[in-house]
Amino acid sequence: MLANLLIGLREGLEAALIIGILGAYLIKINRRDVLPKMWMGVGLAALLSTIVGVILGVGVATLDDRSEEIMAGTLSFLAVGLVTWMIFWMAKTARNLKSHLESDVENSLAGNGWGIMFVAFLAVGREGVETALFIWAAANATGERILPVLGAFIGLGIAAVLGWLIFKGMVRLNLKKFFAWSGAFLIIVAAGILSYGIHEFQEAGILPGDADKAFNVSAVIAPDTWYAVLLRGTIGFTPEMAWGQIIGWALYVGITLTVFLRQMNAKTPAK
């Protein structure tokens, strides 16, 4: 639940910032007339994200065991790839996000302004689909359903409130620190999902090493206890893990976190 709450908070805040920037710029240039079209694009993006989430939740469960393992592993790897790209993309473009979106708005306002709906749909839809996939993968890795989804909705709700408060100027948030800390934590969560994907592929026979266990501490940490679920949902730890899972987890965290921290600490070159 905690991991999905953070996922919902971070992704939701990104979407809220994008909507806020688009709306504020339209008001600034006296184009309030196209605000309904912007909100239409946001609504369509939310609908698309919901459909993707339902398809993931219902469709995968209807497969036979081996097909479900292959699909779960594939989607887990896809989720890790998307969230990794998202983390680095935001770290790189956060400083120029406002000017980039304003440029897109200018290009979309020709004619009757329907292009703004497309801009809002793409900007928010990308965040929404990424969120749906990553939340599904994180929930699947824990073996739980209700609490992870509840955590995600709480995070999205907090993000919506924060976004509104920031837009109104009532709250000032150090976005650089927020995205740095949340990005680092999401890398750990993504490593757990990667480990889960490796496990699913091992069970399906696609990857070797399922029988080559690094440890089994189920007698000490029962898999169904609350702290076992918490560890599984945050850092990807399970009481029984194969060497392939541990190696994949360690390599991903070691490489990705190092590169991410270097990028966040890098100074913008003087122009």
Tab-separated table of C-alpha atoms in Angstrom:
chain	number	residue	atom	x	y	z
A	1	MET	CA	0.000	0.000	0.000
A	2	LEU	CA	2.810	2.418	0.902
A	3	ALA	CA	4.603	1.915	-2.416
A	4	ASN	CA	1.418	2.397	-4.436
A	5	LEU	CA	0.518	5.472	-2.379
A	6	LEU	CA	3.848	7.017	-3.380
A	7	ILE	CA	3.350	5.952	-7.005
A	8	GLY	CA	-0.090	7.582	-7.057
A	9	LEU	CA	1.241	10.699	-5.292
A	10	ARG	CA	4.199	11.194	-7.611
A	11	GLU	CA	2.411	10.393	-10.871
A	12	GLY	CA	-0.686	12.308	-9.798
A	13	LEU	CA	1.369	15.352	-8.865
A	14	GLU	CA	3.114	15.268	-12.236
A	15	ALA	CA	-0.280	15.186	-13.972
A	16	ALA	CA	-1.618	17.948	-11.705
A	17	LEU	CA	1.379	20.158	-12.458
A	18	ILE	CA	0.914	19.612	-16.188
A	19	ILE	CA	-2.794	20.496	-15.989
A	20	GLY	CA	-1.998	23.522	-13.833
A	21	ILE	CA	0.628	24.806	-16.254
A	22	LEU	CA	-1.678	24.342	-19.254
A	23	GLY	CA	-4.640	26.003	-17.529
A	24	ALA	CA	-2.627	28.894	-16.125
A	25	TYR	CA	-1.089	29.665	-19.503
A	26	LEU	CA	-4.464	29.609	-21.269
A	27	ILE	CA	-5.798	32.064	-18.687
A	28	LYS	CA	-2.672	34.221	-19.038
A	29	ILE	CA	-3.123	34.580	-22.814
A	30	ASN	CA	-6.894	35.160	-22.463
A	31	ARG	CA	-7.959	31.866	-24.044
A	32	ARG	CA	-10.405	30.735	-21.391
A	33	ASP	CA	-12.671	29.665	-24.224
A	34	VAL	CA	-10.545	26.563	-24.848
A	35	LEU	CA	-10.367	25.502	-21.181
A	36	PRO	CA	-13.343	23.096	-21.626
A	37	LYS	CA	-11.441	21.420	-24.473
A	38	MET	CA	-8.399	21.047	-22.240
A	39	TRP	CA	-10.558	19.404	-19.561
A	40	MET	CA	-12.083	17.155	-22.207
A	41	GLY	CA	-8.596	15.920	-23.053
A	42	VAL	CA	-7.875	15.345	-19.352
A	43	GLY	CA	-11.127	13.394	-18.995
A	44	LEU	CA	-10.370	11.202	-22.009
A	45	ALA	CA	-6.898	10.516	-20.618
A	46	ALA	CA	-8.390	9.496	-17.271
A	47	LEU	CA	-10.873	7.215	-19.073
A	48	LEU	CA	-8.069	5.587	-21.067
A	49	SER	CA	-6.039	4.996	-17.892
A	50	THR	CA	-9.046	3.415	-16.187
A	51	ILE	CA	-9.676	1.114	-19.160
A	52	VAL	CA	-6.020	0.043	-19.179
A	53	GLY	CA	-6.204	-0.675	-15.435
A	54	VAL	CA	-9.376	-2.762	-15.818
A	55	ILE	CA	-7.938	-4.720	-18.741
A	56	LEU	CA	-4.798	-5.477	-16.740
A	57	GLY	CA	-6.735	-6.463	-13.632
A	58	VAL	CA	-9.336	-8.628	-15.358
A	59	GLY	CA	-7.638	-9.815	-18.543
A	60	VAL	CA	-4.488	-11.332	-17.042
A	61	ALA	CA	-6.487	-13.230	-14.412
A	62	THR	CA	-8.370	-15.142	-17.139
A	63	LEU	CA	-5.212	-16.748	-18.565
A	64	ASP	CA	-3.959	-20.244	-17.734
A	65	ASP	CA	-1.137	-20.539	-15.213
A	66	ARG	CA	1.835	-20.493	-17.586
A	67	SER	CA	0.362	-17.776	-19.813
A	68	GLU	CA	-0.394	-15.693	-16.724
A	69	GLU	CA	3.211	-16.102	-15.531
A	70	ILE	CA	4.560	-15.047	-18.921
A	71	MET	CA	2.183	-12.079	-19.156
A	72	ALA	CA	2.850	-11.008	-15.554
A	73	GLY	CA	6.606	-11.192	-16.112
A	74	THR	CA	6.416	-9.297	-19.407
A	75	LEU	CA	4.218	-6.540	-17.990
A	76	SER	CA	6.462	-6.275	-14.931
A	77	PHE	CA	9.512	-5.727	-17.140
A	78	LEU	CA	7.537	-3.193	-19.192
A	79	ALA	CA	6.489	-1.373	-16.019
A	80	VAL	CA	10.097	-1.224	-14.830
A	81	GLY	CA	11.188	0.161	-18.201
A	82	LEU	CA	8.463	2.811	-18.237
A	83	VAL	CA	8.985	3.981	-14.670
A	84	THR	CA	12.758	4.127	-15.190
A	85	TRP	CA	12.251	6.258	-18.310
A	86	MET	CA	9.741	8.438	-16.448
A	87	ILE	CA	12.086	9.038	-13.514
A	88	PHE	CA	14.969	10.111	-15.734
A	89	TRP	CA	12.714	12.099	-18.072
A	90	MET	CA	11.316	14.130	-15.197
A	91	ALA	CA	14.769	14.658	-13.695
A	92	LYS	CA	15.988	15.982	-17.051
A	93	THR	CA	13.017	18.080	-18.165
A	94	ALA	CA	11.517	19.333	-14.876
A	95	ARG	CA	13.358	22.660	-15.183
A	96	ASN	CA	12.012	23.263	-18.708
A	97	LEU	CA	8.611	21.593	-18.367
A	98	LYS	CA	6.727	24.896	-18.186
A	99	SER	CA	8.288	26.387	-21.327
A	100	HIS	CA	7.926	23.087	-23.197
A	101	LEU	CA	4.199	22.833	-22.436
A	102	GLU	CA	3.589	26.489	-23.230
A	103	SER	CA	5.225	25.965	-26.615
A	104	ASP	CA	2.899	23.003	-27.243
A	105	VAL	CA	-0.084	25.172	-26.309
A	106	GLU	CA	0.932	27.907	-28.742
A	107	ASN	CA	1.207	25.366	-31.558
A	108	SER	CA	-2.177	23.823	-30.749
A	109	LEU	CA	-4.262	27.012	-30.588
A	110	ALA	CA	-4.510	27.510	-34.322
A	111	GLY	CA	-8.068	27.529	-35.647
A	112	ASN	CA	-10.761	26.525	-33.151
A	113	GLY	CA	-8.254	25.308	-30.559
A	114	TRP	CA	-9.158	21.620	-30.574
A	115	GLY	CA	-5.444	20.883	-30.606
A	116	ILE	CA	-5.301	21.770	-26.902
A	117	MET	CA	-7.471	18.727	-26.180
A	118	PHE	CA	-4.886	16.561	-27.940
A	119	VAL	CA	-2.014	18.163	-25.979
A	120	ALA	CA	-3.791	17.585	-22.643
A	121	PHE	CA	-4.762	14.043	-23.632
A	122	LEU	CA	-1.200	13.072	-24.554
A	123	ALA	CA	0.443	14.775	-21.567
A	124	VAL	CA	-1.936	13.387	-18.945
A	125	GLY	CA	-2.630	10.109	-20.742
A	126	ARG	CA	1.033	9.170	-20.723
A	127	GLU	CA	1.183	9.671	-16.970
A	128	GLY	CA	-2.079	7.774	-16.485
A	129	VAL	CA	-1.135	4.697	-18.507
A	130	GLU	CA	2.276	4.537	-16.801
A	131	THR	CA	0.551	4.797	-13.430
A	132	ALA	CA	-1.990	2.063	-14.229
A	133	LEU	CA	0.707	-0.339	-15.413
A	134	PHE	CA	3.099	0.347	-12.544
A	135	ILE	CA	0.366	0.106	-9.905
A	136	TRP	CA	-0.817	-3.187	-11.401
A	137	ALA	CA	2.716	-4.584	-11.387
A	138	ALA	CA	3.376	-3.397	-7.829
A	139	ALA	CA	0.076	-4.861	-6.606
A	140	ASN	CA	0.683	-8.135	-8.420
A	141	ALA	CA	4.120	-8.433	-6.854
A	142	THR	CA	2.608	-8.230	-3.352
A	143	GLY	CA	-0.154	-10.732	-4.062
A	144	GLU	CA	-2.656	-8.236	-2.635
A	145	ARG	CA	-5.406	-6.348	-4.453
A	146	ILE	CA	-7.517	-4.049	-2.282
A	147	LEU	CA	-4.862	-2.297	-0.169
A	148	PRO	CA	-2.481	-1.459	-3.065
A	149	VAL	CA	-5.344	0.017	-5.106
A	150	LEU	CA	-6.589	1.919	-2.049
A	151	GLY	CA	-3.082	3.276	-1.473
A	152	ALA	CA	-2.868	4.417	-5.089
A	153	PHE	CA	-6.189	6.279	-4.858
A	154	ILE	CA	-5.119	7.950	-1.613
A	155	GLY	CA	-1.893	9.065	-3.300
A	156	LEU	CA	-3.798	10.405	-6.301
A	157	GLY	CA	-6.182	12.250	-3.995
A	158	ILE	CA	-3.328	13.869	-2.074
A	159	ALA	CA	-1.691	14.795	-5.391
A	160	ALA	CA	-4.892	16.454	-6.630
A	161	VAL	CA	-5.164	18.540	-3.447
A	162	LEU	CA	-1.476	19.485	-3.545
A	163	GLY	CA	-1.721	20.403	-7.216
A	164	TRP	CA	-4.694	22.689	-6.542
A	165	LEU	CA	-2.946	24.329	-3.571
A	166	ILE	CA	0.220	24.891	-5.612
A	167	PHE	CA	-1.836	26.336	-8.484
A	168	LYS	CA	-3.532	28.739	-6.063
A	169	GLY	CA	-0.185	29.735	-4.580
A	170	MET	CA	-1.194	28.493	-1.120
A	171	VAL	CA	1.595	25.898	-0.918
A	172	ARG	CA	5.185	26.040	-2.084
A	173	LEU	CA	6.804	22.663	-2.685
A	174	ASN	CA	10.467	22.055	-3.463
A	175	LEU	CA	9.786	19.972	-6.554
A	176	LYS	CA	13.450	19.161	-7.140
A	177	LYS	CA	13.780	17.538	-3.717
A	178	PHE	CA	10.386	15.850	-4.029
A	179	PHE	CA	11.196	14.251	-7.373
A	180	ALA	CA	14.708	13.345	-6.192
A	181	TRP	CA	13.553	11.520	-3.051
A	182	SER	CA	10.479	9.946	-4.664
A	183	GLY	CA	12.525	8.954	-7.716
A	184	ALA	CA	15.115	7.210	-5.543
A	185	PHE	CA	12.382	5.344	-3.668
A	186	LEU	CA	10.598	4.353	-6.872
A	187	ILE	CA	13.858	2.876	-8.173
A	188	ILE	CA	13.830	0.560	-5.140
A	189	VAL	CA	10.175	-0.307	-5.801
A	190	ALA	CA	10.940	-0.913	-9.487
A	191	ALA	CA	13.768	-3.256	-8.487
A	192	GLY	CA	11.256	-5.295	-6.505
A	193	ILE	CA	8.962	-5.475	-9.534
A	194	LEU	CA	11.938	-6.519	-11.674
A	195	SER	CA	12.684	-9.280	-9.168
A	196	TYR	CA	9.045	-10.380	-9.365
A	197	GLY	CA	9.186	-10.442	-13.166
A	198	ILE	CA	12.320	-12.595	-13.054
A	199	HIS	CA	10.540	-14.973	-10.668
A	200	GLU	CA	7.528	-15.263	-13.002
A	201	PHE	CA	9.756	-15.993	-15.992
A	202	GLN	CA	11.638	-18.577	-13.952
A	203	GLU	CA	8.399	-20.300	-12.991
A	204	ALA	CA	7.301	-20.265	-16.637
A	205	GLY	CA	10.607	-21.878	-17.648
A	206	ILE	CA	11.759	-18.916	-19.750
A	207	LEU	CA	14.618	-18.058	-17.400
A	208	PRO	CA	16.717	-20.658	-15.550
A	209	GLY	CA	17.466	-20.752	-11.842
A	210	ASP	CA	14.063	-21.199	-10.181
A	211	ALA	CA	15.395	-24.109	-8.111
A	212	ASP	CA	18.648	-22.310	-7.288
A	213	LYS	CA	17.446	-20.571	-4.111
A	214	ALA	CA	19.625	-18.044	-2.323
A	215	PHE	CA	17.687	-18.406	0.930
A	216	ASN	CA	14.388	-19.495	2.440
A	217	VAL	CA	13.450	-17.819	5.707
A	218	SER	CA	9.733	-18.649	5.595
A	219	ALA	CA	10.018	-20.289	9.013
A	220	VAL	CA	11.124	-16.930	10.464
A	221	ILE	CA	9.162	-14.506	8.255
A	222	ALA	CA	5.799	-15.981	7.313
A	223	PRO	CA	4.789	-14.823	3.790
A	224	ASP	CA	1.279	-13.768	4.881
A	225	THR	CA	2.325	-11.479	7.756
A	226	TRP	CA	1.852	-7.725	7.412
A	227	TYR	CA	5.571	-6.984	7.552
A	228	ALA	CA	6.302	-9.591	4.870
A	229	VAL	CA	3.709	-7.941	2.607
A	230	LEU	CA	5.209	-4.520	3.397
A	231	LEU	CA	8.725	-5.691	2.498
A	232	ARG	CA	7.436	-7.365	-0.661
A	233	GLY	CA	5.568	-4.248	-1.749
A	234	THR	CA	8.386	-1.775	-1.064
A	235	ILE	CA	11.793	-3.369	-1.631
A	236	GLY	CA	10.709	-6.598	-3.337
A	237	PHE	CA	11.899	-8.886	-0.518
A	238	THR	CA	10.179	-12.276	-0.211
A	239	PRO	CA	11.000	-14.979	2.348
A	240	GLU	CA	12.179	-17.269	-0.457
A	241	MET	CA	14.255	-15.857	-3.319
A	242	ALA	CA	16.374	-17.300	-6.113
A	243	TRP	CA	19.859	-16.061	-6.915
A	244	GLY	CA	18.640	-14.678	-10.244
A	245	GLN	CA	16.146	-12.417	-8.462
A	246	ILE	CA	18.754	-11.077	-6.045
A	247	ILE	CA	21.344	-10.472	-8.762
A	248	GLY	CA	18.780	-8.705	-10.981
A	249	TRP	CA	17.607	-6.562	-8.038
A	250	ALA	CA	21.136	-5.592	-7.009
A	251	LEU	CA	22.320	-4.790	-10.550
A	252	TYR	CA	19.272	-2.634	-11.303
A	253	VAL	CA	19.507	-0.665	-8.042
A	254	GLY	CA	23.281	-0.298	-8.211
A	255	ILE	CA	23.352	0.997	-11.785
A	256	THR	CA	20.086	2.941	-11.969
A	257	LEU	CA	20.316	4.643	-8.580
A	258	THR	CA	23.927	5.668	-9.173
A	259	VAL	CA	23.150	7.231	-12.560
A	260	PHE	CA	19.998	8.900	-11.201
A	261	LEU	CA	21.750	10.484	-8.223
A	262	ARG	CA	24.542	11.751	-10.454
A	263	GLN	CA	21.992	13.316	-12.805
A	264	MET	CA	20.106	14.954	-9.944
A	265	ASN	CA	23.325	16.356	-8.478
A	266	ALA	CA	24.680	17.562	-11.810
A	267	LYS	CA	24.705	21.343	-12.175
A	268	THR	CA	23.034	22.935	-15.159
A	269	PRO	CA	25.780	24.327	-17.428
A	270	ALA	CA	25.898	28.083	-17.718
A	271	LYS	CA	24.512	29.540	-20.922
